[in-house]
Amino acid sequence: MILELKDICKDYVSEELVVPVLKDIHLQVEEGEYLAVMGPSGSGKTTLMNLLGCLDRPTSGMYFLEGQDVSACDDDELSDVRLNSIGFVFQNFHLLPKMTALDNVALPLSYAGIPLRERYRMARKALAKVGLEDRMDFMPNQLSGGQKQRVAIARAIINHPKILLADEPTGSLDSKSGLAIMELFRQLNEEGMTVIMITHNEKVARQAKRIIHLFDGEIIREETQKAETVVQTEVQMETQEVASE
């Protein structure tokens, strides 16, 4: 078990009004699992992702990550957890516009105290892994949407995190680029990385092996399935096309 949520509740306070966003969430995720979280706008998906990513704390309940109760950690301890155990991929990439792809990917390693030469060696390896060995010196405005997301994924996996958290990772992409990104997630999961993806897109969610459905802050349904089969030759062709754009 890589993570477990027990009786998790999250409230937000607006003046004197308490707004419950997550209610009694129980969730277990096995190491190496591929999980999708679905739900309409306002269902609590983003709040759940923030809690899973140690970007926020629950109002009540316990969150165990690799056996540690991170809901009891202070800010510095949570920062260490995010740096060493979790990789983040966002819908809008969050790349620094004045830094090259290589610099963007290497950036998290500076916070980890990795020497400069080793930083760039690891960043080049990560970019090669996502098929961008020929785009390392490009600025974000010189890259397509799919290429930007690949840079973001390379940055997310640079520290070899146990968990990859993806928030609407194909939401800003065309269908071809989105398909290539989903194939990349599948490959990372097959290599042993735990992938948790937040999405409102059912077709995207069907690529995962398990789906939980959120509604009004509660898990109302869960599905376990074989990941939807995609024609591999088609995915590979489209991945190559996207990488070469």
XYZ file of C-alpha atoms in Angstrom, residues 52-55 65-66 68 70 74-88 104-114 119 122 154-165 193:
49
model
C -2.734 13.731 -2.082
C 0.098 15.968 -3.287
C 0.702 17.380 0.216
C -0.118 20.867 -1.064
C 2.010 7.976 2.449
C 4.525 5.106 2.366
C 4.056 7.955 7.223
C 1.786 13.092 6.426
C 4.856 20.442 9.367
C 5.527 22.621 6.293
C 9.191 21.668 5.956
C 8.404 17.970 6.216
C 5.655 18.289 3.587
C 8.093 20.096 1.302
C 10.517 17.168 1.601
C 7.715 14.697 0.837
C 6.743 16.627 -2.308
C 10.354 16.852 -3.448
C 11.237 13.208 -2.934
C 8.033 11.192 -3.349
C 5.616 13.023 -5.664
C 5.790 14.319 -9.234
C 3.202 16.810 -10.495
C 12.936 23.697 -16.569
C 13.486 19.970 -16.101
C 16.674 20.428 -14.070
C 15.128 23.006 -11.717
C 13.742 20.601 -9.037
C 17.197 19.087 -8.629
C 18.594 22.437 -7.505
C 16.240 22.304 -4.504
C 17.517 18.802 -3.770
C 21.121 20.031 -3.661
C 22.252 18.013 -6.687
C 21.527 17.968 -12.617
C 19.718 13.701 -15.247
C 10.176 14.981 -17.633
C 10.380 17.538 -14.824
C 7.875 15.529 -12.759
C 9.855 12.287 -13.037
C 13.365 13.759 -12.660
C 13.561 12.756 -8.972
C 12.181 9.267 -9.655
C 9.060 9.838 -7.528
C 6.972 6.942 -6.303
C 3.752 8.739 -7.334
C 2.920 10.796 -10.423
C -0.059 13.125 -9.861
C 5.359 4.214 -11.251
